[in-house]
Short mmCIF file of N, CA and C and ligand atoms in Angstrom, two decimals:
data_model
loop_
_atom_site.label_atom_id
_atom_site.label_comp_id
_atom_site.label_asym_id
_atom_site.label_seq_id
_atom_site.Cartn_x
_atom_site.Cartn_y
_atom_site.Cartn_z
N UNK D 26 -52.74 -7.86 -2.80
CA UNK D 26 -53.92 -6.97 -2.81
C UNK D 26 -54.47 -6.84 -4.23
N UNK D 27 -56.04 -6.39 -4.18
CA UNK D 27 -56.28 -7.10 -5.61
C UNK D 27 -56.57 -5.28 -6.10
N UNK D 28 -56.30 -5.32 -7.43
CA UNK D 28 -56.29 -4.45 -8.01
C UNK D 28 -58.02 -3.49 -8.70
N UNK D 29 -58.76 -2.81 -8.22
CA UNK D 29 -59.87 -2.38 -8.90
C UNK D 29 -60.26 -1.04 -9.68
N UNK D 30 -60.93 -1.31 -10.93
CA UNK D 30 -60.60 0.06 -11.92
C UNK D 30 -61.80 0.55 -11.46
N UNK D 31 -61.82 1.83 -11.12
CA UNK D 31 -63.02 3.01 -10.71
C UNK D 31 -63.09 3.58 -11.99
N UNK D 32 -64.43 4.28 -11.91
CA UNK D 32 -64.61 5.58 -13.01
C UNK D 32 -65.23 6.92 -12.04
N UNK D 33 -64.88 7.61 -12.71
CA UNK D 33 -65.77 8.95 -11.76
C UNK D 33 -67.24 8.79 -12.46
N UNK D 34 -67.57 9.53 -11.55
CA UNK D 34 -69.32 9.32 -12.35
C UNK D 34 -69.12 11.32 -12.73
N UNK D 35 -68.20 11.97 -12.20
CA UNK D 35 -68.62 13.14 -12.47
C UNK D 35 -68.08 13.54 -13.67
N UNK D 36 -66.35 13.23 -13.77
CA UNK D 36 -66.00 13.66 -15.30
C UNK D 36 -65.79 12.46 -15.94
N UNK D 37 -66.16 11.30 -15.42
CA UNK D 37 -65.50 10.26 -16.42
C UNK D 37 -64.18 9.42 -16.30
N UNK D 38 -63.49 10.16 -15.76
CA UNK D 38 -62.08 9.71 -15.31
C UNK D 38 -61.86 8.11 -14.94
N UNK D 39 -60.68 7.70 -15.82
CA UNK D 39 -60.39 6.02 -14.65
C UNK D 39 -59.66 6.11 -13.82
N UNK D 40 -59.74 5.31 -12.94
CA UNK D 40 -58.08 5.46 -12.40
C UNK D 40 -58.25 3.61 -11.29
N UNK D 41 -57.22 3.39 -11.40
CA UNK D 41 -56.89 2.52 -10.35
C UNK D 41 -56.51 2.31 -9.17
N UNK D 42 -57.56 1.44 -8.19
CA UNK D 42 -57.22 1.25 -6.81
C UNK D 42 -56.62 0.24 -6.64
N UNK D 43 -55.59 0.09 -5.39
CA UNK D 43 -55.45 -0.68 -4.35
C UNK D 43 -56.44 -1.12 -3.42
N UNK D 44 -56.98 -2.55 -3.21
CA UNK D 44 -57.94 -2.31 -2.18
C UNK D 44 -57.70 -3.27 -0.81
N UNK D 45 -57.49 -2.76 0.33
CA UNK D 45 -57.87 -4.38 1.17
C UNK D 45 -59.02 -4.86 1.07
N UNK D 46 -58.80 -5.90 1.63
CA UNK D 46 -59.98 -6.66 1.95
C UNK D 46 -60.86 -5.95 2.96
N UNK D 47 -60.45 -5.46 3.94
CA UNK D 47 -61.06 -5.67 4.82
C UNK D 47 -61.23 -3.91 4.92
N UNK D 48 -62.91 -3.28 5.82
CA UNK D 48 -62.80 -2.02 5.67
C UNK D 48 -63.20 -1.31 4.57
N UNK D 49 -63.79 0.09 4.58
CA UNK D 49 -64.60 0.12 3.81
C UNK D 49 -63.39 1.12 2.79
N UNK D 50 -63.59 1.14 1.22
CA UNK D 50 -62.67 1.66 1.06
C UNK D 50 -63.55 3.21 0.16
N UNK D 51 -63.00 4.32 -0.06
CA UNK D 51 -63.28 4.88 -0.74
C UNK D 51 -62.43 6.36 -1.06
N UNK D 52 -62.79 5.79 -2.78
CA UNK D 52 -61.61 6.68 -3.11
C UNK D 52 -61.93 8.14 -4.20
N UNK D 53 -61.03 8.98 -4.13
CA UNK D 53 -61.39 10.38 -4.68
C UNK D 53 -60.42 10.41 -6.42
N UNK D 54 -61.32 10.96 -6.79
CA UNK D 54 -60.94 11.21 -8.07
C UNK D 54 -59.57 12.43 -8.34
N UNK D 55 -58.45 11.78 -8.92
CA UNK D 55 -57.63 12.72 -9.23
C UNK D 55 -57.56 13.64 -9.87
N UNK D 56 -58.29 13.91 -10.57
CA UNK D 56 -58.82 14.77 -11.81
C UNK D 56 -59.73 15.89 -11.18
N UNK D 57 -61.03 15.74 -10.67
CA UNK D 57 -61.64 16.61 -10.27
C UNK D 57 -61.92 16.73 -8.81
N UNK D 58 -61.68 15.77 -7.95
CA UNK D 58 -61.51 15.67 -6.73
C UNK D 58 -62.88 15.25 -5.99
N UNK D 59 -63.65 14.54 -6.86
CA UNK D 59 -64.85 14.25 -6.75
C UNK D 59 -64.84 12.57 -5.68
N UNK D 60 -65.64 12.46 -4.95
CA UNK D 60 -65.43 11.17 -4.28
C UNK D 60 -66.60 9.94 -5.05
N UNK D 61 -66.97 10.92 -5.89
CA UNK D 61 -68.74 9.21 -6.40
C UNK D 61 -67.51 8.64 -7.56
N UNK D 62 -66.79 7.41 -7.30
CA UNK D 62 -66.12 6.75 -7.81
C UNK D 62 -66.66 5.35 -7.84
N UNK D 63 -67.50 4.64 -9.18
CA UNK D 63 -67.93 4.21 -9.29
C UNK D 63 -66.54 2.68 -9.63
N UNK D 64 -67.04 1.82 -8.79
CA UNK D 64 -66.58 0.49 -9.29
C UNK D 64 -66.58 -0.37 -10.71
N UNK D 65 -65.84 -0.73 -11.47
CA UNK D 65 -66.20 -1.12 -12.75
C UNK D 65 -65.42 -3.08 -12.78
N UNK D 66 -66.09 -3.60 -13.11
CA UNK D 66 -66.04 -4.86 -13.24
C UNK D 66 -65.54 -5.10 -14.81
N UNK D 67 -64.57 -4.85 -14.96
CA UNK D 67 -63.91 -5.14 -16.30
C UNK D 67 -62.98 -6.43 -16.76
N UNK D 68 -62.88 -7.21 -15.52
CA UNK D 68 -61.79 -8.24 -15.41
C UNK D 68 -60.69 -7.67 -15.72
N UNK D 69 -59.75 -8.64 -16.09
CA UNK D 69 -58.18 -8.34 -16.05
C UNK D 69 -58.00 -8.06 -17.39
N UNK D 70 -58.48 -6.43 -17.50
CA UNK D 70 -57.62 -6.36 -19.59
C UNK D 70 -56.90 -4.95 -19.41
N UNK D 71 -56.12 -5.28 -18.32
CA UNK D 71 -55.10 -3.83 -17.83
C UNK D 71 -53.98 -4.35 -18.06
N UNK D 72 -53.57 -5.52 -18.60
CA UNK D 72 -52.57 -6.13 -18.86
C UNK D 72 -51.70 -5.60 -19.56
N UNK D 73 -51.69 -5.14 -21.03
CA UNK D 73 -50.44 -4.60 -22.13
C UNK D 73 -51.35 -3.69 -22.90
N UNK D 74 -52.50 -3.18 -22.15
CA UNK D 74 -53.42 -1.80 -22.31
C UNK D 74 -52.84 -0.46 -22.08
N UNK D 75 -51.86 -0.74 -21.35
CA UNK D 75 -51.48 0.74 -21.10
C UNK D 75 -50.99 1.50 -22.07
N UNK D 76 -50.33 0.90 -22.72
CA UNK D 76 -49.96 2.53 -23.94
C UNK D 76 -51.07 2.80 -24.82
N UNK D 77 -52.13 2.28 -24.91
CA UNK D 77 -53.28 2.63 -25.56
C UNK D 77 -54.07 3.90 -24.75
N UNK D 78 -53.49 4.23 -23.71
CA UNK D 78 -54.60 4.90 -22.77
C UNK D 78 -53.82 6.26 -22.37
N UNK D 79 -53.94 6.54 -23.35
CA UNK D 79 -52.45 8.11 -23.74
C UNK D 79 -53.74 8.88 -22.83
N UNK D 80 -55.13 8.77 -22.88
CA UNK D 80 -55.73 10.05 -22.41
C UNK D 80 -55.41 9.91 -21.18
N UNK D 81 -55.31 9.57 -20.13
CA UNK D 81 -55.34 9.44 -18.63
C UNK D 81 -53.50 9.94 -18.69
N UNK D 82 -52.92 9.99 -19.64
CA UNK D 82 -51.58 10.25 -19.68
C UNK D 82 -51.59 11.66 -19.56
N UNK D 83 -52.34 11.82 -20.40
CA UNK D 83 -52.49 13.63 -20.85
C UNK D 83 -52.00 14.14 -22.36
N UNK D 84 -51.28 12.94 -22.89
CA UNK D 84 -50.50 13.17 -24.33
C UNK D 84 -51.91 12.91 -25.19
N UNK D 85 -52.83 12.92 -24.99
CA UNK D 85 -53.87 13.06 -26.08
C UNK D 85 -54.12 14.74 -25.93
N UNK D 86 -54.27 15.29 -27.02
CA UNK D 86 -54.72 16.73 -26.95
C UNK D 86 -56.42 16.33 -27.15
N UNK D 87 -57.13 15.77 -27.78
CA UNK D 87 -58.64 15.64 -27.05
C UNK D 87 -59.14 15.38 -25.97
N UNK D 88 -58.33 14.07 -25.54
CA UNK D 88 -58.85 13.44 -24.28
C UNK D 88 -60.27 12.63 -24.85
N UNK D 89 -60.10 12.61 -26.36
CA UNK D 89 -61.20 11.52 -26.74
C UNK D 89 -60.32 10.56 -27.44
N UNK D 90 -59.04 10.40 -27.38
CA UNK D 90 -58.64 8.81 -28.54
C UNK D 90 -59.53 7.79 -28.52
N UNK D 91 -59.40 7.29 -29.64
CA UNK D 91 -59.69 5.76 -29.35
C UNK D 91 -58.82 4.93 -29.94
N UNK D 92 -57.81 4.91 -29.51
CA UNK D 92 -56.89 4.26 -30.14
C UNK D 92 -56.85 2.58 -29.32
ZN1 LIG T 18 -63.49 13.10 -11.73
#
């Protein structure tokens, strides 16, 4: 199953889906519980990204790094 990164359109939030193929899918935001979860076409750079992405962790006290 192929992997797709959403954003919220309301706070911003990423998060990652599971998707089938088949069927319509749609998914809610963990953060604010919002459903306009916008599709993002980023290709595959989720690879050895993850410890860069402390905000979705919560260990950023801004929630703006850019590390
Ligand atoms: Zn949200």
């Amino acid at each position: 199953m192929p992997i797709f990164e959403y954003k919220c359109n309301k706070c911003g939030h990423k998060a990652e889906f599971l998707e089938k193929s088949t069927g319509k899918n749609k998914h809610v935001c963990e953060k604010c519980g919002s459903d306009q979860m916008q599709k993002l076409f980023s290709g595959f750079s989720v690879g050895q990204s993850s410890q860069g992405d402390s905000c979705s962790t919560g260990t950023c006290p801004t929630g703006t790094c850019g590390l």
